[in-house]
Short mmCIF file of C-alpha atoms in Angstrom, two decimals:
data_model
loop_
_atom_site.label_atom_id
_atom_site.label_comp_id
_atom_site.label_asym_id
_atom_site.label_seq_id
_atom_site.Cartn_x
_atom_site.Cartn_y
_atom_site.Cartn_z
CA MET A 16 200.83 112.02 219.11
CA HIS A 17 197.54 110.17 219.23
CA VAL A 18 199.23 107.18 220.90
CA SER A 19 200.79 109.45 223.53
CA GLN A 20 197.45 111.16 224.21
CA GLY A 21 195.74 107.78 224.47
CA ARG A 22 198.27 106.56 227.03
CA SER A 23 197.98 109.75 229.04
CA ALA A 24 194.20 109.42 229.05
CA GLY A 25 194.49 105.74 229.97
CA LEU A 26 196.81 106.54 232.86
CA GLY A 27 194.44 109.21 234.12
CA LEU A 28 191.46 106.86 233.94
CA ALA A 29 193.41 104.10 235.68
CA LEU A 30 194.21 106.49 238.52
CA VAL A 31 190.54 107.51 238.76
CA SER A 32 189.57 103.85 238.90
CA ALA A 33 192.14 103.10 241.62
CA PHE A 34 190.91 106.03 243.72
CA ALA A 35 187.28 105.03 243.22
CA PHE A 36 187.86 101.39 244.16
CA GLY A 37 190.11 102.38 247.06
CA GLY A 38 187.34 104.39 248.67
CA SER A 39 184.76 101.60 248.82
CA GLY A 40 185.81 100.23 252.21
CA VAL A 41 186.16 103.69 253.71
CA ALA A 42 182.56 104.51 252.77
CA ALA A 43 181.20 101.08 253.74
CA LYS A 44 182.72 100.74 257.19
CA PRO A 45 180.77 103.65 258.78
CA LEU A 46 177.52 102.14 257.47
CA ILE A 47 178.43 98.80 259.02
CA GLU A 48 179.29 100.46 262.32
CA ALA A 49 175.99 102.38 262.16
CA GLY A 50 174.10 99.11 262.32
CA LEU A 51 173.91 97.60 258.83
CA ASP A 52 175.03 94.03 258.37
CA PRO A 53 178.08 93.73 256.06
CA LEU A 54 176.08 91.50 253.70
CA HIS A 55 173.34 94.12 253.50
CA VAL A 56 175.89 96.78 252.56
CA VAL A 57 177.25 94.49 249.85
CA TRP A 58 173.73 93.85 248.56
CA LEU A 59 172.98 97.59 248.44
CA ARG A 60 176.19 98.22 246.53
CA VAL A 61 175.77 95.44 243.99
CA ALA A 62 172.01 95.81 243.50
CA GLY A 63 172.31 99.59 243.12
CA ALA A 64 175.11 99.28 240.58
CA ALA A 65 173.22 96.52 238.72
CA LEU A 66 170.21 98.83 238.42
CA VAL A 67 172.39 101.59 236.96
CA MET A 68 173.99 99.13 234.53
CA LEU A 69 170.71 97.62 233.26
CA PRO A 70 170.83 99.53 229.92
CA VAL A 71 174.34 98.16 229.33
CA ALA A 72 173.18 94.61 230.08
CA TRP A 73 170.35 94.97 227.56
CA LYS A 74 172.75 96.23 224.91
CA HIS A 75 175.00 93.20 225.38
CA ARG A 76 172.24 90.62 225.92
CA ASN A 77 173.94 88.29 223.43
CA LEU A 78 176.47 87.46 226.17
CA VAL A 79 173.82 85.46 228.03
CA ARG A 80 173.78 82.98 225.15
CA GLU A 81 177.47 83.17 224.23
CA ARG A 82 179.23 83.29 227.62
CA PRO A 83 176.91 81.96 230.36
CA VAL A 84 179.72 80.28 232.32
CA LEU A 85 181.87 83.40 232.34
CA LEU A 86 178.95 85.60 233.44
CA ALA A 87 177.94 83.18 236.20
CA GLY A 88 181.53 82.86 237.41
CA PHE A 89 182.10 86.58 237.42
CA GLY A 90 178.87 87.27 239.27
CA LEU A 91 179.33 84.50 241.82
CA PHE A 92 183.02 84.86 242.58
CA ALA A 93 184.28 88.30 241.46
CA VAL A 94 181.18 90.25 242.52
CA ALA A 95 179.25 88.42 245.24
CA GLY A 96 182.06 86.38 246.79
CA VAL A 97 184.86 88.94 246.80
CA GLN A 98 182.74 91.80 248.07
CA ALA A 99 180.86 89.79 250.69
CA PHE A 100 184.08 88.47 252.19
CA TYR A 101 185.81 91.86 251.93
CA PHE A 102 183.02 93.85 253.58
CA ALA A 103 182.71 91.21 256.32
CA SER A 104 186.45 91.42 256.93
CA ILE A 105 186.55 95.22 257.25
CA SER A 106 183.93 94.98 259.98
CA ARG A 107 186.65 93.26 262.05
CA ILE A 108 190.04 94.49 260.78
CA PRO A 109 191.39 97.73 259.26
CA VAL A 110 190.47 98.50 255.63
CA GLY A 111 194.07 98.66 254.46
CA VAL A 112 194.97 95.29 255.98
CA ALA A 113 191.94 93.58 254.42
CA LEU A 114 192.79 94.91 250.97
CA LEU A 115 196.46 93.97 251.27
CA ILE A 116 195.49 90.40 252.12
CA GLU A 117 193.19 90.41 249.12
CA TYR A 118 196.21 91.31 246.99
CA LEU A 119 197.55 87.83 247.64
CA ALA A 120 195.24 86.64 244.84
CA PRO A 121 197.89 86.89 242.05
CA ALA A 122 200.27 84.83 244.19
CA LEU A 123 197.56 82.26 244.89
CA VAL A 124 196.85 81.99 241.16
CA LEU A 125 200.51 81.11 240.61
CA LEU A 126 200.32 78.42 243.31
CA TRP A 127 197.25 76.97 241.57
CA VAL A 128 199.07 76.93 238.23
CA ARG A 129 202.15 75.25 239.72
CA PHE A 130 200.70 72.67 242.10
CA VAL A 131 197.20 71.94 240.78
CA GLN A 132 197.61 72.37 237.02
CA ARG A 133 201.26 71.29 237.30
CA ARG A 134 202.38 73.92 234.82
CA PRO A 135 205.82 75.51 235.20
CA VAL A 136 206.12 79.04 236.58
CA THR A 137 209.04 81.42 236.22
CA ARG A 138 211.54 82.12 238.98
CA ALA A 139 210.35 85.72 239.01
CA ALA A 140 206.80 84.55 239.68
CA ALA A 141 207.98 82.30 242.51
CA ALA A 142 209.94 85.23 243.97
CA GLY A 143 206.79 87.33 243.79
CA VAL A 144 204.88 84.73 245.82
CA VAL A 145 207.61 84.63 248.48
CA LEU A 146 207.68 88.43 248.69
CA ALA A 147 203.89 88.65 248.98
CA VAL A 148 203.75 86.08 251.78
CA GLY A 149 206.68 87.69 253.59
CA GLY A 150 205.06 91.11 253.33
CA LEU A 151 201.79 89.71 254.64
CA ALA A 152 203.62 88.38 257.71
CA CYS A 153 204.65 91.97 258.46
CA VAL A 154 201.15 93.34 257.81
CA VAL A 155 199.53 90.98 260.33
CA GLU A 156 202.54 91.24 262.70
CA VAL A 157 203.05 87.51 263.17
CA TRP A 158 205.70 88.22 265.79
CA ALA A 159 202.94 89.61 268.00
CA GLY A 160 200.86 86.46 267.69
CA LEU A 161 198.46 87.81 265.06
CA SER A 162 197.51 91.16 266.53
CA PHE A 163 194.39 91.27 264.36
CA ASP A 164 191.16 89.33 264.58
CA VAL A 165 191.87 85.89 263.10
CA VAL A 166 188.32 85.62 261.74
CA GLY A 167 188.76 88.97 259.99
CA LEU A 168 192.01 87.77 258.42
CA LEU A 169 190.34 84.56 257.20
CA LEU A 170 187.46 86.55 255.71
CA ALA A 171 189.93 88.75 253.80
CA LEU A 172 191.71 85.61 252.61
CA GLY A 173 188.33 84.31 251.48
CA ALA A 174 188.01 87.37 249.25
CA ALA A 175 191.38 86.55 247.69
CA CYS A 176 190.32 82.93 247.15
CA CYS A 177 187.12 84.05 245.40
CA GLN A 178 189.26 86.04 242.98
CA VAL A 179 191.34 82.94 242.32
CA GLY A 180 188.17 80.93 241.70
CA TYR A 181 187.03 83.45 239.11
CA PHE A 182 190.39 83.48 237.33
CA VAL A 183 190.54 79.69 237.24
CA LEU A 184 186.96 79.46 235.94
CA SER A 185 187.71 82.06 233.25
CA ASP A 186 190.85 80.20 232.25
CA GLN A 187 189.04 76.88 231.89
CA GLY A 188 185.69 77.94 230.51
CA ALA A 189 185.56 81.48 229.19
CA GLY A 190 186.76 80.57 225.76
CA HIS A 191 185.05 77.22 225.55
CA GLY A 192 183.63 76.74 222.13
CA ASP A 193 185.21 79.83 220.63
CA GLY A 194 187.39 79.73 217.56
CA PRO A 195 190.87 81.25 217.49
CA ASP A 196 189.50 84.37 215.81
CA ALA A 197 186.51 84.74 218.12
CA GLU A 198 185.98 88.21 219.46
CA PRO A 199 186.47 88.48 223.24
CA PRO A 200 183.41 89.34 225.33
CA HIS A 201 182.83 93.04 225.84
CA PRO A 202 184.19 93.78 229.36
CA VAL A 203 181.52 96.35 230.23
CA GLY A 204 178.84 93.84 229.26
CA VAL A 205 180.47 91.21 231.48
CA ILE A 206 180.52 93.72 234.35
CA ALA A 207 176.83 94.51 233.89
CA TYR A 208 175.77 90.86 233.90
CA GLY A 209 178.19 90.03 236.70
CA LEU A 210 176.48 92.66 238.82
CA LEU A 211 173.05 91.27 237.95
CA VAL A 212 174.11 87.72 238.82
CA GLY A 213 175.81 88.95 241.98
CA ALA A 214 172.71 90.89 243.01
CA ALA A 215 170.54 87.79 242.51
CA VAL A 216 172.87 85.59 244.55
CA LEU A 217 173.23 88.17 247.32
CA THR A 218 169.47 88.67 247.51
CA VAL A 219 169.12 85.03 248.53
CA VAL A 220 172.11 85.13 250.89
CA ALA A 221 171.70 88.58 252.46
CA ARG A 222 167.87 88.57 252.67
CA PRO A 223 167.59 92.36 252.43
CA TRP A 224 163.93 92.35 253.52
CA GLY A 225 165.28 91.95 257.05
CA MET A 226 167.54 95.00 256.76
CA ASP A 227 167.25 97.92 259.13
CA TRP A 228 166.30 100.42 256.41
CA ALA A 229 166.04 103.24 258.96
CA VAL A 230 169.84 103.36 259.10
CA LEU A 231 169.91 104.75 255.54
CA GLY A 232 167.79 107.71 256.64
CA GLY A 233 170.13 108.59 259.47
CA HIS A 234 173.78 109.49 259.86
CA ALA A 235 176.98 107.47 260.21
CA ASP A 236 180.09 108.37 262.17
CA MET A 237 183.31 108.86 260.20
CA ASP A 238 186.07 109.34 262.78
CA GLY A 239 183.99 111.82 264.78
CA ASP A 240 182.21 113.47 261.86
CA SER A 241 178.53 112.81 261.18
CA VAL A 242 177.85 111.92 257.52
CA PRO A 243 174.43 111.20 255.95
CA ALA A 244 174.12 107.45 255.37
CA TRP A 245 172.52 107.97 251.94
CA LEU A 246 175.58 109.97 250.86
CA LEU A 247 177.89 107.10 251.79
CA LEU A 248 175.65 104.67 249.93
CA GLY A 249 175.73 106.88 246.83
CA TRP A 250 179.53 106.98 247.11
CA ILE A 251 179.68 103.18 247.23
CA VAL A 252 177.28 102.58 244.33
CA LEU A 253 178.09 105.39 241.88
CA LEU A 254 181.76 106.12 242.56
CA ALA A 255 183.25 102.96 244.05
CA THR A 256 181.38 100.60 241.72
CA VAL A 257 179.95 102.08 238.51
CA LEU A 258 182.63 104.75 237.94
CA ALA A 259 185.42 102.48 239.17
CA TYR A 260 184.53 99.62 236.84
CA ALA A 261 183.85 101.84 233.82
CA THR A 262 187.08 103.83 234.05
CA GLY A 263 189.04 100.67 234.80
CA VAL A 264 187.80 98.97 231.65
CA VAL A 265 188.62 101.92 229.41
CA SER A 266 192.07 102.36 230.99
CA VAL A 267 193.04 98.76 230.22
CA ARG A 268 192.02 99.32 226.61
CA LEU A 269 194.32 102.37 226.38
CA LEU A 270 197.25 101.00 228.39
CA SER A 271 199.11 97.72 228.32
CA PRO A 272 197.85 95.22 230.93
CA GLN A 273 201.20 95.44 232.73
CA VAL A 274 201.03 99.22 233.12
CA ALA A 275 197.39 99.05 234.19
CA GLY A 276 198.38 96.40 236.72
CA VAL A 277 200.97 98.70 238.27
CA VAL A 278 198.42 101.49 238.65
CA ALA A 279 195.89 99.03 240.07
CA CYS A 280 198.31 98.27 242.91
CA LEU A 281 197.81 101.87 244.03
CA GLU A 282 194.30 100.88 245.13
CA ALA A 283 195.62 99.30 248.32
CA VAL A 284 197.80 102.34 249.02
CA ILE A 285 194.86 104.71 248.41
CA ALA A 286 192.55 102.63 250.61
CA THR A 287 195.11 102.64 253.42
CA VAL A 288 195.66 106.39 253.20
CA LEU A 289 191.93 107.17 253.04
CA ALA A 290 191.26 104.89 256.02
CA TRP A 291 194.05 106.67 257.89
CA VAL A 292 192.70 110.15 257.10
CA LEU A 293 188.94 109.56 257.20
CA LEU A 294 188.58 106.69 259.69
CA GLY A 295 191.62 107.19 261.90
CA GLU A 296 192.94 103.67 261.18
CA HIS A 297 196.69 103.98 261.68
CA LEU A 298 199.13 101.25 260.69
CA SER A 299 202.56 100.78 262.23
CA ALA A 300 205.81 101.28 260.31
CA PRO A 301 206.43 97.50 259.90
CA GLN A 302 202.89 97.08 258.59
CA LEU A 303 203.37 99.85 256.03
CA VAL A 304 206.67 98.32 254.89
CA GLY A 305 205.04 94.89 254.73
CA GLY A 306 202.18 96.34 252.69
CA GLY A 307 204.65 97.70 250.16
CA VAL A 308 206.32 94.28 249.93
CA VAL A 309 202.92 92.61 249.39
CA LEU A 310 202.18 94.97 246.49
CA ILE A 311 205.61 94.41 244.93
CA GLY A 312 205.26 90.65 245.25
CA ALA A 313 201.72 90.70 243.85
CA PHE A 314 202.82 92.76 240.87
CA ILE A 315 205.78 90.49 240.11
CA ALA A 316 203.57 87.40 240.38
CA GLN A 317 200.91 89.01 238.18
CA SER A 318 203.28 90.23 235.47
CA SER A 319 205.15 86.91 235.40
CA ALA A 320 202.05 84.71 235.13
CA PRO A 321 201.43 82.89 231.85
CA ARG A 322 198.45 84.16 229.88
CA PRO A 323 195.37 81.96 230.09
CA PRO A 324 194.63 80.09 226.86
CA SER A 325 191.08 81.44 226.81
CA GLY A 326 192.26 84.96 226.03
CA PRO A 327 190.97 88.22 227.50
CA VAL A 328 188.48 88.07 230.30
CA ALA A 329 186.56 90.85 231.93
CA SER A 330 188.70 92.38 234.56
CA GLY A 331 188.28 93.37 239.68
CA PRO A 332 189.31 94.63 246.10
CA GLY A 333 187.51 95.54 245.77
CA VAL A 334 188.40 95.03 244.20
CA LEU A 335 188.41 92.87 237.79
CA ALA A 336 190.98 91.71 235.62
CA ALA A 337 190.60 92.68 232.09
CA GLU A 338 193.20 90.78 230.19
CA VAL A 339 195.57 89.68 232.86
CA PRO A 340 195.39 86.40 234.72
CA GLY A 341 195.69 87.06 238.41
CA ALA A 342 194.83 90.71 237.98
CA HIS A 343 192.49 92.33 240.43
CA ALA A 344 188.81 91.91 239.75
CA PRO A 345 187.39 95.58 244.31
CA ALA A 346 185.66 95.93 247.25
CA GLY A 347 186.30 96.79 247.30
CA GLY A 348 187.04 95.45 246.46
CA GLU A 349 187.08 94.02 242.74
CA LEU A 350 187.05 94.59 234.51
CA SER A 351 189.98 96.73 234.93
CA SER A 352 193.30 95.26 235.73
CA ARG A 353 192.58 94.52 239.32
CA PRO A 354 190.66 91.95 241.25
CA PRO A 355 186.99 92.58 241.34
CA SER A 356 187.54 95.21 243.70
CA PRO A 357 186.12 95.61 247.03
#
């Protein structure tokens, strides 16, 4: 009975996390269109969430000594890199398309394993890669000569590559120096320090002192409706980041990584639907079918990937992969079983 209740609670939390992560791009895009630079929106999101998570970082301050490489990698790639590329991409292409391209990360991890590390991969994993690439061709409508902004597509692909960089770094260095019985790093602690590292990196890159702060005191347009900018910022920081990461971490603890991975794939669906309803971004039938194929291929590639020898890593867009190589770390994208979500 307790196991059943735990799984039900885990499923509910995973759904909450997917909804929270899926809404990051929808809340961020109006702010960008109101005049904020995409990098400034990313900095506001990460710095705000880092401030909220400061008590957690203090509680797990031992991680700075024990896992510096993991914390640096998570902050640089899964937080700063993924979200900067994702938010820049949604300033040029639809939210749903950007997130679907980001979901190529599990397939890219498999390519890294096969051709760089020269480790064998299963036929199912290879089939997942083929499906994901084929679905992506439908999403970007290659038959129309790339109907979307090529720069926007490359930026979204950059977000996927940042996820791959984090997974590879975690695989090679997260467990360095740990014994076989070493306790894995606390995922919430890794999130907190990843946000702090990401905020520090983005402060240098985004240079927020040059931001047009007046935008935050005004309103942003959401498909014809005027919404207070501060409300959208609160949505991004508290719901799409803090709540999304926290519920994602707990859900992975209560569910198997595979089940959590399936639920995480709903993030792209949720983001697409929210962008359709709230922003008026409509996708064609072939694009919707292609998006479904991308998700199926990503899930097959993720569930067929060999486990990294370093053991669990903090999961993460936007979206944070808590114990699954190639899982999403956000967003928006990406500490739960997803890429660091946008």
